[in-house]
Short mmCIF file of C-alpha atoms in Angstrom, two decimals:
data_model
loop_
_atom_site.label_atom_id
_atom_site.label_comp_id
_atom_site.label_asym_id
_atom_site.label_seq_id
_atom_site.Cartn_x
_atom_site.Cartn_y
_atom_site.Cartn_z
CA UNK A 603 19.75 4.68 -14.58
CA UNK A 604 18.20 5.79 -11.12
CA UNK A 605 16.18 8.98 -11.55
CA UNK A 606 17.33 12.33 -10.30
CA UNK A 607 15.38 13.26 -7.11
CA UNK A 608 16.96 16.25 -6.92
CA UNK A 609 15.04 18.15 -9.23
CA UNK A 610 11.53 18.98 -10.30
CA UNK A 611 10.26 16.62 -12.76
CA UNK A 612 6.92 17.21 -15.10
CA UNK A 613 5.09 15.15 -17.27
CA UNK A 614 4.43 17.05 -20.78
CA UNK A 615 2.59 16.42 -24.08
CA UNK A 616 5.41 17.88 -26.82
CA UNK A 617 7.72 16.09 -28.33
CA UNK A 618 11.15 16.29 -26.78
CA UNK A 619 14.63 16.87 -28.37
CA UNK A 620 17.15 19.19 -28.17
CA UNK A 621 16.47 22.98 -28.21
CA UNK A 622 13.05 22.47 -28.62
CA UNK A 623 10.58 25.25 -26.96
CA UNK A 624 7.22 24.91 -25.74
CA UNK A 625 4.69 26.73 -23.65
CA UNK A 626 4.21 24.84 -20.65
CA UNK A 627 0.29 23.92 -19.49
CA UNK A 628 -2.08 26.28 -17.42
CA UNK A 629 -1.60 24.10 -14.80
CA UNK A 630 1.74 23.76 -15.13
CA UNK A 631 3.06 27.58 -15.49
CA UNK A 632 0.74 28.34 -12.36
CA UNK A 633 2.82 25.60 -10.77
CA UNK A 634 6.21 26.26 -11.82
CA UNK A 635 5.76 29.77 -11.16
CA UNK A 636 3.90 30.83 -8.11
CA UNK A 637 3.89 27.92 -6.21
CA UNK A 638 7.95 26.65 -7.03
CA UNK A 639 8.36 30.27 -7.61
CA UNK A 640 10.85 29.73 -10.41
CA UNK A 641 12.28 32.34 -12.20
CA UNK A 642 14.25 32.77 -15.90
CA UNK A 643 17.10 30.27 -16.19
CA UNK A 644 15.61 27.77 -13.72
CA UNK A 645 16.36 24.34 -14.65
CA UNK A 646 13.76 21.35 -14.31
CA UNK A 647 13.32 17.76 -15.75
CA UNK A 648 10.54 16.58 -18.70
CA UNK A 649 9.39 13.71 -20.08
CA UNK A 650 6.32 12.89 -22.28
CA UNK A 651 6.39 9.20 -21.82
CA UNK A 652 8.02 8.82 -25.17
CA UNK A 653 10.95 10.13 -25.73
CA UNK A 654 13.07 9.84 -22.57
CA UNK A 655 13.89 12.41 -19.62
CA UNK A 656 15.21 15.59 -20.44
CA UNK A 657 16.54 18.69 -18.84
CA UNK A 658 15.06 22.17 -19.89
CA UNK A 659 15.06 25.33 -18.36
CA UNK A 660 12.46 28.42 -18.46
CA UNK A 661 13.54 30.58 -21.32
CA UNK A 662 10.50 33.16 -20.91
CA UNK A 663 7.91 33.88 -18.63
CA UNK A 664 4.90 35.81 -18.41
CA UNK A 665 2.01 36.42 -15.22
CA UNK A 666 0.46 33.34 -16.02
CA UNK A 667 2.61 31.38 -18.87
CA UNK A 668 6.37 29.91 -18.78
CA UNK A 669 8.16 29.10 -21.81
CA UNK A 670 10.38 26.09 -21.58
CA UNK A 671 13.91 25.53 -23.51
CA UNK A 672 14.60 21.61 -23.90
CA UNK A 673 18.74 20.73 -24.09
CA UNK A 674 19.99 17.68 -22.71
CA UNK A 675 18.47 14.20 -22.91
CA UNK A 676 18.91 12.70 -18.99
CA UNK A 677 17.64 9.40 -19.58
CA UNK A 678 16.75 7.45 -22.25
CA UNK A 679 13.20 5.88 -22.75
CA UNK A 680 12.58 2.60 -21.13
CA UNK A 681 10.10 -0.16 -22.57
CA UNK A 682 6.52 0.52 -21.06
CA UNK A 683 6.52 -2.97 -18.52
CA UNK A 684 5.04 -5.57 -19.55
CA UNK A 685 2.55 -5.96 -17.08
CA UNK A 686 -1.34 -5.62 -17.48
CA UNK A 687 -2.66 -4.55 -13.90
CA UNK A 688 -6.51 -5.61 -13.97
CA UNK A 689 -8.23 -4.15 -11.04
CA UNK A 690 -11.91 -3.61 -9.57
CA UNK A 691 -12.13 0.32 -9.49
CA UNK A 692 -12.84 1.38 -5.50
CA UNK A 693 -14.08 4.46 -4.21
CA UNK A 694 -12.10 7.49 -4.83
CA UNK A 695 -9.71 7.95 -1.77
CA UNK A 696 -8.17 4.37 -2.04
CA UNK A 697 -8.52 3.73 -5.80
CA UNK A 698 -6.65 7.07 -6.38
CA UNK A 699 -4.22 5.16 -3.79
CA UNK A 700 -4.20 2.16 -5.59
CA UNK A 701 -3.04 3.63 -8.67
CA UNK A 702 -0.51 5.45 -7.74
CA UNK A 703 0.34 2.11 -6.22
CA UNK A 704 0.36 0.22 -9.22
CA UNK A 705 2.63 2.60 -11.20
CA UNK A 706 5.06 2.58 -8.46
CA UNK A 707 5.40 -1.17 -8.32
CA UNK A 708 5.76 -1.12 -12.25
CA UNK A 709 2.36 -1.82 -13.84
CA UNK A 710 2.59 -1.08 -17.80
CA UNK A 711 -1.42 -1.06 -18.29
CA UNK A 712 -4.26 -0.26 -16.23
CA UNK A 713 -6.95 -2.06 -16.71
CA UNK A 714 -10.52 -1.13 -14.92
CA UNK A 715 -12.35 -4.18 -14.45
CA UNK A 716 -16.04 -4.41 -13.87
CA UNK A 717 -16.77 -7.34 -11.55
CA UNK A 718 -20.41 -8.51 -9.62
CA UNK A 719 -19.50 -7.02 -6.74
CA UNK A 720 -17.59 -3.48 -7.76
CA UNK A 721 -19.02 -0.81 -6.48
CA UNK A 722 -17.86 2.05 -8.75
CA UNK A 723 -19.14 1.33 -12.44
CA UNK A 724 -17.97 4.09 -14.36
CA UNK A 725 -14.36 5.09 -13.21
CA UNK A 726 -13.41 8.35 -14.55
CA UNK A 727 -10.30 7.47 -17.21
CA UNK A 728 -8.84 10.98 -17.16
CA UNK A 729 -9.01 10.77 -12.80
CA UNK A 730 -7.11 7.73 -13.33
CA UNK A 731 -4.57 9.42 -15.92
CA UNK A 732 -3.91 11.81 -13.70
CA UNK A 733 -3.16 9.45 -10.47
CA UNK A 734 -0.67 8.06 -13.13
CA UNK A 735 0.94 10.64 -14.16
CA UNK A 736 1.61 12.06 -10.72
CA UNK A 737 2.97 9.13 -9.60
CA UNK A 738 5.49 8.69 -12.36
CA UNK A 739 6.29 12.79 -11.98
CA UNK A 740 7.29 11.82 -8.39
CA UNK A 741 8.68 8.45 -8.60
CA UNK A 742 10.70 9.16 -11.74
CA UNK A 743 8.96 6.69 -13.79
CA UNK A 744 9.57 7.64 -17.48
CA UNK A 745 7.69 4.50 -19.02
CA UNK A 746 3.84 6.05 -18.50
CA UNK A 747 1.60 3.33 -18.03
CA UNK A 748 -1.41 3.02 -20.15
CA UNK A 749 -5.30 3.31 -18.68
CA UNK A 750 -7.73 1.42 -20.85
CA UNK A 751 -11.32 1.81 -20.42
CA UNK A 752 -13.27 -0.26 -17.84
CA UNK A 753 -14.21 -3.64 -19.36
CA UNK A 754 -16.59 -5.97 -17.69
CA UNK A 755 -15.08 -9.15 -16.10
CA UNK A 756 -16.40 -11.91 -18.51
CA UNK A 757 -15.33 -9.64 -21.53
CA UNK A 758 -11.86 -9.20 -20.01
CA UNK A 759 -11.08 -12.86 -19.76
CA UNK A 760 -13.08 -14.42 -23.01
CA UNK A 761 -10.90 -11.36 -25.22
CA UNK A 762 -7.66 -12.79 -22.93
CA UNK A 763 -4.09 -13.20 -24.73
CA UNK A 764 -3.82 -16.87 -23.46
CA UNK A 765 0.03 -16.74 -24.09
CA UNK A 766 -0.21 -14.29 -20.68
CA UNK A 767 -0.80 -15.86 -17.52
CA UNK A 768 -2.80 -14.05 -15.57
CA UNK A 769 -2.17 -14.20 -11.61
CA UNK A 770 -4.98 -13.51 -9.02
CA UNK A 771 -5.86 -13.42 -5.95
CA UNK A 772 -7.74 -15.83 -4.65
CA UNK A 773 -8.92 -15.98 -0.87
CA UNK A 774 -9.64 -19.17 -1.10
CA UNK A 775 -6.59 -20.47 -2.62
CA UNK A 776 -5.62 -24.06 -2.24
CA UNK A 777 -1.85 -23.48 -0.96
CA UNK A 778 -0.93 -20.94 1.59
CA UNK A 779 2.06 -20.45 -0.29
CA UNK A 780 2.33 -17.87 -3.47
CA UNK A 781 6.09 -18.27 -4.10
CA UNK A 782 5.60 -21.90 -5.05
CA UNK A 783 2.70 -21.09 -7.78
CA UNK A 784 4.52 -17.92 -8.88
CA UNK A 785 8.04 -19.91 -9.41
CA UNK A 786 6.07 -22.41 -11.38
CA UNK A 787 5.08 -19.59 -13.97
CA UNK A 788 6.76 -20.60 -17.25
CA UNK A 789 5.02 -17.43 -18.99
CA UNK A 790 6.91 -14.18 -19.59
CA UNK A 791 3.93 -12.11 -20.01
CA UNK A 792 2.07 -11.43 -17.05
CA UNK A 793 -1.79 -10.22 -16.13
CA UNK A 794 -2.43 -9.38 -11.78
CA UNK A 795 -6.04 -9.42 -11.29
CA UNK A 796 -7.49 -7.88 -7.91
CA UNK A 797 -10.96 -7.87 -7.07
CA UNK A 798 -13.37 -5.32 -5.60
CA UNK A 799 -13.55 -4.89 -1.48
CA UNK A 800 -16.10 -8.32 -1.20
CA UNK A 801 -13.63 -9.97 -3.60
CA UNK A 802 -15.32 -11.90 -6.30
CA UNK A 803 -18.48 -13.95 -6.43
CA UNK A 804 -18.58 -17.60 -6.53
CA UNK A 805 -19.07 -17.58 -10.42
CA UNK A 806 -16.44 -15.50 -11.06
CA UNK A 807 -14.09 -17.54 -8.81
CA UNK A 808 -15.02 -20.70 -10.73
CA UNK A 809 -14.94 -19.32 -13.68
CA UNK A 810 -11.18 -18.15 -13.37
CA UNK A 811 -9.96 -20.92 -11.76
CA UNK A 812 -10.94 -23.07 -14.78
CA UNK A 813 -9.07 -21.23 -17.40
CA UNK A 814 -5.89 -22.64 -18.30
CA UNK A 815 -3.72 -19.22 -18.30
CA UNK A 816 -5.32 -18.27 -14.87
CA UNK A 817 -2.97 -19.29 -11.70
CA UNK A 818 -4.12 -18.28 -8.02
CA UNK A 819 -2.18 -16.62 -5.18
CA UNK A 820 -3.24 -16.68 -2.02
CA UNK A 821 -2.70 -13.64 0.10
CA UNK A 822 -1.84 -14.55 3.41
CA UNK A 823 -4.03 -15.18 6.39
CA UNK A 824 -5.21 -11.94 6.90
CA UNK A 825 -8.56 -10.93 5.10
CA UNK A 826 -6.79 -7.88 2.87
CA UNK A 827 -8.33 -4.60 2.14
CA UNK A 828 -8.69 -4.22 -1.72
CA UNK A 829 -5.88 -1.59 -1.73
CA UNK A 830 -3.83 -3.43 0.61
CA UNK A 831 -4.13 -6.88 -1.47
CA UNK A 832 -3.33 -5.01 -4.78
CA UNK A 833 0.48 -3.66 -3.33
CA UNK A 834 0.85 -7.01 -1.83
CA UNK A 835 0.48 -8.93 -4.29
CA UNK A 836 2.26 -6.93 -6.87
CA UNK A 837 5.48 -6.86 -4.32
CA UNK A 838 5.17 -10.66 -4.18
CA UNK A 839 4.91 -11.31 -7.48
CA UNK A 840 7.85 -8.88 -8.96
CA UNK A 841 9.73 -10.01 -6.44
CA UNK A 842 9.24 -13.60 -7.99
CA UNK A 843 8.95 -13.71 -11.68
CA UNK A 844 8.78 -9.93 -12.37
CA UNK A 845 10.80 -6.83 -12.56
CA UNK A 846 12.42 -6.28 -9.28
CA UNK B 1234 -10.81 -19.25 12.10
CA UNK B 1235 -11.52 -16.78 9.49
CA UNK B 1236 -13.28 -13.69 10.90
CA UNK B 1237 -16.77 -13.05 9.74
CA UNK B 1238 -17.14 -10.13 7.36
CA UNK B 1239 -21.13 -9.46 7.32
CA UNK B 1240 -20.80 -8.45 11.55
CA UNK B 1241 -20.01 -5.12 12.45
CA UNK B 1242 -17.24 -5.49 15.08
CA UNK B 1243 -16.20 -3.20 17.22
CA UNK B 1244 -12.96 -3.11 20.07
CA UNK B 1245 -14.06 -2.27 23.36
CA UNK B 1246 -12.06 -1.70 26.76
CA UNK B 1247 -13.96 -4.07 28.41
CA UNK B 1248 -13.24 -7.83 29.93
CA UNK B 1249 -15.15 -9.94 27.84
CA UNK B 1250 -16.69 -13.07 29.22
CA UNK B 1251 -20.09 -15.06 29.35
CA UNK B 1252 -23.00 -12.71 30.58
CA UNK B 1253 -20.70 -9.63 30.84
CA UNK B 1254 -22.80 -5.89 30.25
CA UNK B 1255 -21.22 -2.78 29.93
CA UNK B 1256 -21.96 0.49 28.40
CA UNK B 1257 -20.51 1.64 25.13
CA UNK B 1258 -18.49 4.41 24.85
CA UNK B 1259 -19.81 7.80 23.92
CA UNK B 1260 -18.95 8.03 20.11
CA UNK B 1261 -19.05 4.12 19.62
CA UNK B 1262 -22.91 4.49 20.90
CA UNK B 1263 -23.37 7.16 18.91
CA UNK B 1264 -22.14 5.14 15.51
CA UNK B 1265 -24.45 2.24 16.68
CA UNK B 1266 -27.62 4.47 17.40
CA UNK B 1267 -27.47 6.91 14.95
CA UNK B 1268 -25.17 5.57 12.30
CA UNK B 1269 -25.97 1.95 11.68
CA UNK B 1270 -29.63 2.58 13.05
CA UNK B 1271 -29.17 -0.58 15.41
CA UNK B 1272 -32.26 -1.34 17.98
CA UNK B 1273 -32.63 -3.32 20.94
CA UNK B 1274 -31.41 -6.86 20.42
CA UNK B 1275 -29.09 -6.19 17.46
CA UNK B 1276 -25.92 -8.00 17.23
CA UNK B 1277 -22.76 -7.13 17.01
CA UNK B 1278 -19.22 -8.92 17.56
CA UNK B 1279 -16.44 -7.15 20.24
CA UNK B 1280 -12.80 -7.91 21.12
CA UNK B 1281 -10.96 -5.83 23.17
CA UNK B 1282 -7.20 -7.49 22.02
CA UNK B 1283 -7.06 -9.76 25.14
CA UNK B 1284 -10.15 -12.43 25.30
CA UNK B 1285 -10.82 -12.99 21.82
CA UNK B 1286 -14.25 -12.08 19.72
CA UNK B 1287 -17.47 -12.33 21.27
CA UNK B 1288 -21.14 -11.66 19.50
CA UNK B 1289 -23.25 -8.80 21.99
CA UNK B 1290 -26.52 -7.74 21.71
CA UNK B 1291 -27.62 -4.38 22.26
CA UNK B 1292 -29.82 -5.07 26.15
CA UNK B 1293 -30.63 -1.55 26.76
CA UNK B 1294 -30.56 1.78 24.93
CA UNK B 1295 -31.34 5.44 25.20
CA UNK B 1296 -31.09 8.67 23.37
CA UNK B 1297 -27.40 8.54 23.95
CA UNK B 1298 -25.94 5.32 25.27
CA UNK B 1299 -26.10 1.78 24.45
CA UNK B 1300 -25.68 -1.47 26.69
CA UNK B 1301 -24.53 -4.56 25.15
CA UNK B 1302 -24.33 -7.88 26.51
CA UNK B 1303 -22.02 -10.77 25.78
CA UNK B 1304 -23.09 -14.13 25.20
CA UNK B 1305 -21.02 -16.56 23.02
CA UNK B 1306 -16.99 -16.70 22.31
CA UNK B 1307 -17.14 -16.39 18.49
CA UNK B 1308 -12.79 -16.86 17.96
CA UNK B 1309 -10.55 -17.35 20.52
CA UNK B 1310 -8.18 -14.91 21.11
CA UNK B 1311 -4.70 -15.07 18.94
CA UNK B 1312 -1.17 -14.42 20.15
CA UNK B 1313 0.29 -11.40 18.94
CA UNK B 1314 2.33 -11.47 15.66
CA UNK B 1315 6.00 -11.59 16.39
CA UNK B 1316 7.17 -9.20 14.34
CA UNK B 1317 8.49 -5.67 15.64
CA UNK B 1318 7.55 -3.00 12.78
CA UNK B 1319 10.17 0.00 13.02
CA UNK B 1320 9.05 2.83 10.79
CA UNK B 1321 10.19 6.82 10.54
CA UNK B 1322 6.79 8.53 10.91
CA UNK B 1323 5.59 10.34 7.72
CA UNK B 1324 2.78 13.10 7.59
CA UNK B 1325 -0.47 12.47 8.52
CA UNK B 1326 -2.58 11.21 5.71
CA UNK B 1327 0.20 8.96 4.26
CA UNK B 1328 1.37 7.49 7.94
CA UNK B 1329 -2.17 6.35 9.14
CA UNK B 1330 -2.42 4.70 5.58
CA UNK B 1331 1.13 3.00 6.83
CA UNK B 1332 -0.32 1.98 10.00
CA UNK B 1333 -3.63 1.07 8.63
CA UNK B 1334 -1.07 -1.66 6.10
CA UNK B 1335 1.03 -2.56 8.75
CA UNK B 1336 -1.74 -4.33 10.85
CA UNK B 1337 -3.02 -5.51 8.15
CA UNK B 1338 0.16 -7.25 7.13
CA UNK B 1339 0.69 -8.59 10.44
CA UNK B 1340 2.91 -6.75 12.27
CA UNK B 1341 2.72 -7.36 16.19
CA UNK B 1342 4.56 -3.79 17.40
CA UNK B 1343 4.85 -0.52 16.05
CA UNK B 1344 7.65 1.46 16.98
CA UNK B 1345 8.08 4.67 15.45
CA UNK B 1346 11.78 5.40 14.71
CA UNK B 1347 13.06 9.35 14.47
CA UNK B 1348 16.02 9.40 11.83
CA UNK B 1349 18.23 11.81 10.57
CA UNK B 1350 15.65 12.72 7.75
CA UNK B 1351 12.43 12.12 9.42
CA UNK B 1352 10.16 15.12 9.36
CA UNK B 1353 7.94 14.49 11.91
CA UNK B 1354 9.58 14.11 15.23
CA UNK B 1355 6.61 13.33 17.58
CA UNK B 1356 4.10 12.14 16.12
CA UNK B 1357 0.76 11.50 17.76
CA UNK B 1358 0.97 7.66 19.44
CA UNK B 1359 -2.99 8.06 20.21
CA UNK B 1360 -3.67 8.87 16.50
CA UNK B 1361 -1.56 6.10 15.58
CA UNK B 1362 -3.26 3.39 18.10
CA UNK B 1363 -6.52 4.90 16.50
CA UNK B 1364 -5.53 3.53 13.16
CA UNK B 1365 -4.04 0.76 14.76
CA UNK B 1366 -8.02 -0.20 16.18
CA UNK B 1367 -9.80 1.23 12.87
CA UNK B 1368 -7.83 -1.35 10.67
CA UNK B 1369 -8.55 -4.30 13.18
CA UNK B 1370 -12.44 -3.49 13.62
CA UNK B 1371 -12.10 -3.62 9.45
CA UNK B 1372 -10.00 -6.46 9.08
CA UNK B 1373 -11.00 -8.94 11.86
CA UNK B 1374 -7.19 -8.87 13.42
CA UNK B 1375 -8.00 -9.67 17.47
CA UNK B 1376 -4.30 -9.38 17.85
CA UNK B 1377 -4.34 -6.00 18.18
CA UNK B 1378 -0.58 -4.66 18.18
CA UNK B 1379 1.09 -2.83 20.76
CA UNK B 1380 2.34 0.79 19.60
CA UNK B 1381 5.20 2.24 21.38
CA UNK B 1382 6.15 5.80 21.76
CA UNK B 1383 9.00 6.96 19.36
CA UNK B 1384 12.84 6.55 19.75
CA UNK B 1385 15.51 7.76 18.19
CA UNK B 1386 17.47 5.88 15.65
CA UNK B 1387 20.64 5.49 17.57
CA UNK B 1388 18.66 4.19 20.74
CA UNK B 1389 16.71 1.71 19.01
CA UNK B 1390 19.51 0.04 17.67
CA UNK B 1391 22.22 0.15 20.62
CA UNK B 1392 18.82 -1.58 22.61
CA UNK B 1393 18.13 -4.21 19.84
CA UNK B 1394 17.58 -7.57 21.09
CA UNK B 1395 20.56 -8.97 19.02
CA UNK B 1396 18.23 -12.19 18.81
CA UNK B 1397 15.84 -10.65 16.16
CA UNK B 1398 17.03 -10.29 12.56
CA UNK B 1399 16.26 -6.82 11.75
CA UNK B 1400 15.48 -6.40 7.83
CA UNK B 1401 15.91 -2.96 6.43
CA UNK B 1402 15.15 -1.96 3.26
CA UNK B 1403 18.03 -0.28 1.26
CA UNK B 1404 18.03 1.52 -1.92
CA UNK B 1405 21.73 0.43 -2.46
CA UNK B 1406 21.34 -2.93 -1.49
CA UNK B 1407 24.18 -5.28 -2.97
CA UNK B 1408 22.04 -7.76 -4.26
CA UNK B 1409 18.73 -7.02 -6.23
CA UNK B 1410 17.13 -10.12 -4.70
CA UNK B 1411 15.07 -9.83 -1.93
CA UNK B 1412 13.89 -13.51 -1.41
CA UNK B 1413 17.68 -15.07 -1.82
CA UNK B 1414 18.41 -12.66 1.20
CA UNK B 1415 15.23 -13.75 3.00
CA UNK B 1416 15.24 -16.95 2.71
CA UNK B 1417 18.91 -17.31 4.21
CA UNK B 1418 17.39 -15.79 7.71
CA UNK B 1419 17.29 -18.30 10.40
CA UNK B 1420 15.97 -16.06 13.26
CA UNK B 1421 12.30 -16.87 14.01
CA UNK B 1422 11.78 -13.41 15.26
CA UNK B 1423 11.85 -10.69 12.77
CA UNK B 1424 11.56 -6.74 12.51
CA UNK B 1425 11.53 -4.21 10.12
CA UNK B 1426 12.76 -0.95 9.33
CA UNK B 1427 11.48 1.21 6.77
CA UNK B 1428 12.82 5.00 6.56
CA UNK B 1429 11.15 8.26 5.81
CA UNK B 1430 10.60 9.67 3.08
CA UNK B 1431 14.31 11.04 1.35
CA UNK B 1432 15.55 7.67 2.81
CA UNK B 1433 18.40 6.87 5.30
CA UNK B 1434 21.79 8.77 5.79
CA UNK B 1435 24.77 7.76 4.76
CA UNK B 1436 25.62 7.28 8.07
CA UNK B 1437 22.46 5.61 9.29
CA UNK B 1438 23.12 2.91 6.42
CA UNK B 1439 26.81 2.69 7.67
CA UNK B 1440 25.55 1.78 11.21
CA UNK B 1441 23.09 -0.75 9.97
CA UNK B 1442 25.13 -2.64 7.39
CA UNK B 1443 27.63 -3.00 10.01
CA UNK B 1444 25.48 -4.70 12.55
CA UNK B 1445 25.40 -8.91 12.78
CA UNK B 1446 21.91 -9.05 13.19
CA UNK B 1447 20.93 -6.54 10.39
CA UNK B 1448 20.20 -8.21 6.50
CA UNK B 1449 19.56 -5.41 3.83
CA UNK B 1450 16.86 -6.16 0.73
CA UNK B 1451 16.74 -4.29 -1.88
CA UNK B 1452 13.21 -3.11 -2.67
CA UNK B 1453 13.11 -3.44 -6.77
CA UNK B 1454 14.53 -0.89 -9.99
CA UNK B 1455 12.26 1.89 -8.91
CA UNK B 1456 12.19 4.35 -5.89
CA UNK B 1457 9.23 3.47 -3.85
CA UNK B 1458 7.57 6.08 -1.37
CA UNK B 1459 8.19 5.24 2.20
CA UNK B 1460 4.43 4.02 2.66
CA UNK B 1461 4.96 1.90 -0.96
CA UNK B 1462 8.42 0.07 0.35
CA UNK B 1463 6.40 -0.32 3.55
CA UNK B 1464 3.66 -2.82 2.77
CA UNK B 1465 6.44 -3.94 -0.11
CA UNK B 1466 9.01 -5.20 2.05
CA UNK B 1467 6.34 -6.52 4.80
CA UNK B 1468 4.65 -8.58 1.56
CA UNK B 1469 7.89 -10.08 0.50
CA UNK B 1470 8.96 -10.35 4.13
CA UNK B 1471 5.55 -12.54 5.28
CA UNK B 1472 5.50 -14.77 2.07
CA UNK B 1473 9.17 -15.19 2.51
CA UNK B 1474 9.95 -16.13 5.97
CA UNK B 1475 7.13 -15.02 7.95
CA UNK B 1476 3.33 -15.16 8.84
CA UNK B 1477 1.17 -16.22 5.53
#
C-alpha cells in the first residue's frame, strides 16, 4: 500500500498495537509540539520498524513532553529488502546524502566499507542511523534498514554469502552495457558495492573481479561522483533484477 | 578520451588556442594563488565549453592575478549531449545537488519548468549555471550544457518539438516497468521531465498522458524525492536508450 503523505509520520522505539500509550522522545515532543505546534487530539502516523504503520494521536501534553495514544494499524509491516548496500563512507555532506539515498531506492542493510582509498575511517553508526531513519520518516518507508559497523574491504568479501551476487561498479568494466550483465544475474540475493571518490585500487579491482559471486557494472561514460554512482547504479539495477 | 583526474581544471571565458594568454578571473586567481598554493609554471587544464581541454601554465603572477598560457589541446572538444532535462526547481540546497546530477548524467539542456506545485517560481539561472560549471570542472564534462531561463508548464509543452520523446516520470504509471517502456522509444532525441516536490497535478498528468510524443515510467514501489527520481529516471533513461 502507498504511504500516506498527508500526515506526519515518526519513527519510534515502543512496541505498537492498539491503545497502547507512550511518552514520545525529547526530541520528538519538542518537535511535535512547538515546531508542528500540535495540540490534544492531533492525529499523526508511527512506526518502529517492526510492527507496521499506525495512527495515534496526542492524548496528553505537557511544556516539554507529549503523550501518544496508538489505535489503528495503517499498514502492515513489509519484509526488510533484501538488499545489502556496501559503500565507502564519504565526507559528511554527501555520505549523509548518500544514505538517505540508499534507503530511498530500497537498500535493506547498510554496510560501511573500509577500502585503500576511503577517506573517512571511522563513520559514526548512530549519524548514519539517523540519515536512515529520516529518510524512511519522509519517504514512508516502514521496513528500517539495518547499519552494520564499518568492515574493512578484504574482511567484507572473504566473510561473503557466496549464494549473493554482489554487483559493483567498475570503471573499467569490459562492456559499456549494465543491463546485459544485470539480466544475466541468476541470483535472488543481491550485494551493490560502491567505492570511495578515487574508486578502488588496482588490488582491490583484481581482487573482486576474480571472485565468482562478484559481477561488474559499468557506469556510463561519465567519470561519476561517489554519491552520484551509488543512486545510479542502484536505479539501474532495481530497475533490472530488483524491486522496482 | 577519458578526462584526467590528478589536473585541476578549471572553465574559463576565454578562446582557447595554441599560445593564447589571458588573465584569470578575480576569484579563480585567488583559488589558484592562495588556495592550491600554485607558482609560476604550474599546470593546470582549461575548457571554456567550445574548444575542448587545453593544459596552461601559470606565465605571470602577482599578489592578486594570475596569467596562464595555453600550449597543448589535451581532448578535443565534444558535442553537446542531446538530451533536454526539464525539471520544476526545488529549494536551494537540494536543486544545485539536482543540477550538480544532471550534468553529471549527461544531460545537454536544463530547462527549469514552473508547475502547478512548484515552490520556487524564479529561481536563480546564474546560481544554476554555477553548478552547472562546478560539476564539469569536477567531473571532466567539456560539454558544458546550456541552461535556459524558466517556463511555465503549459508553454513548454504547447512549444515541444513534437520530434523529441519526452519521458516523464509518473507515480501512477500503468506499467511498473520502466525499461519495457524505454526500450519501445524510437526517437533519437530525448527529454525529461521530473516534477517538484508533492508531484504533478491531476491536470498536469492529464495533459501529458494525452500527448503523442509523451511515454510515462514509473519510477519503482516507493515515493522518491524529486532530486532521488531525478538522477533515477536519468540512470534508467541513459542505460536504457541513451548516452552510456
Amino acid at each position: 500500500m502507498r504511504a500516506n503523505y498527508k500526515m506526519q509520520r515518526l519513527f519510534v522505539i515502543d512496541d505498537l498495537a492498539p491503545d497502547i500509550e507512550f511518552e514520545a522522545g525529547q526530541q520528538q515532543s519538542h518537535y511535535l509540539l512547538h515546531v508542528l505546534r500540535l495540540g490534544e487530539g492531533a492525529e499523526i502516523l508511527v512506526f518502529n520498524g517492526r510492527d507496521g504503520e499506525w495512527s495515534a494521536a496526542i492524548s496528553a501534553k505537557t511544556k516539554r513532553a507529549v503523550r501518544l495514544k496508538v489505535s489503528a494499524l495503517q499498514r502492515p509491516q513489509p519484509p526488510l529488502p533484501d538488499l545489502v548496500y556496501c559503500f565507502a563512507p564519504l565526507k559528511q555532506g554527501r555520505l549523509d546524502y548518500l544514505v538517505q539515498k540508499a534507503v530511498e531506492m530500497g537498500a535493506g542493510i547498510l554496510q560501511p566499507v573500509i577500502t585503500q582509498h576511503t577517506q573517512v575511517a571511522k563513520p559514526s553508526i548512530d549519524r548514519l542511523r539517523a540519515n536512515v531513519v529520516e529518510a524512511a520518516e519522509q519517504c514512508g518507508i516502514l521496513a528500517v534498514p539495518q547499519v552494520r559497523e564499518a568492515e574493512k574491504f578484504d574482511r567484507l568479501l572473504t566473510g561473503w554469502d557466496t549464494e549473493r551476487r554482489l554487483i559493483f561498479c567498475d570503471e573499467d568494466a569490459s562492456t559499456n552495457n549494465p543491463l546485459a550483465a544485470l539480466q544475466a544475474v541468476k541470483e535472488k540475493k543481491l550485494g551493490l558495492l560502491v567505492g570511495p571518490e578515487g574508486g578502488f585500487s588496482d588490488d582491490e579491482r583484481k581482487m573482486l573481479r576474480a571472485l565468482p559471486f562478484v559481477t561488474a557494472i559499468p557506469l556510463g561514460p561519465r567519470i561519476l561522483r561517489a554519491d552520484t554512482a551509488a543512486v545510479a547504479a542502484l536505479a539501474v539495477m532495481q530497475a533490472t533484477v530488483g524491486d522496482w
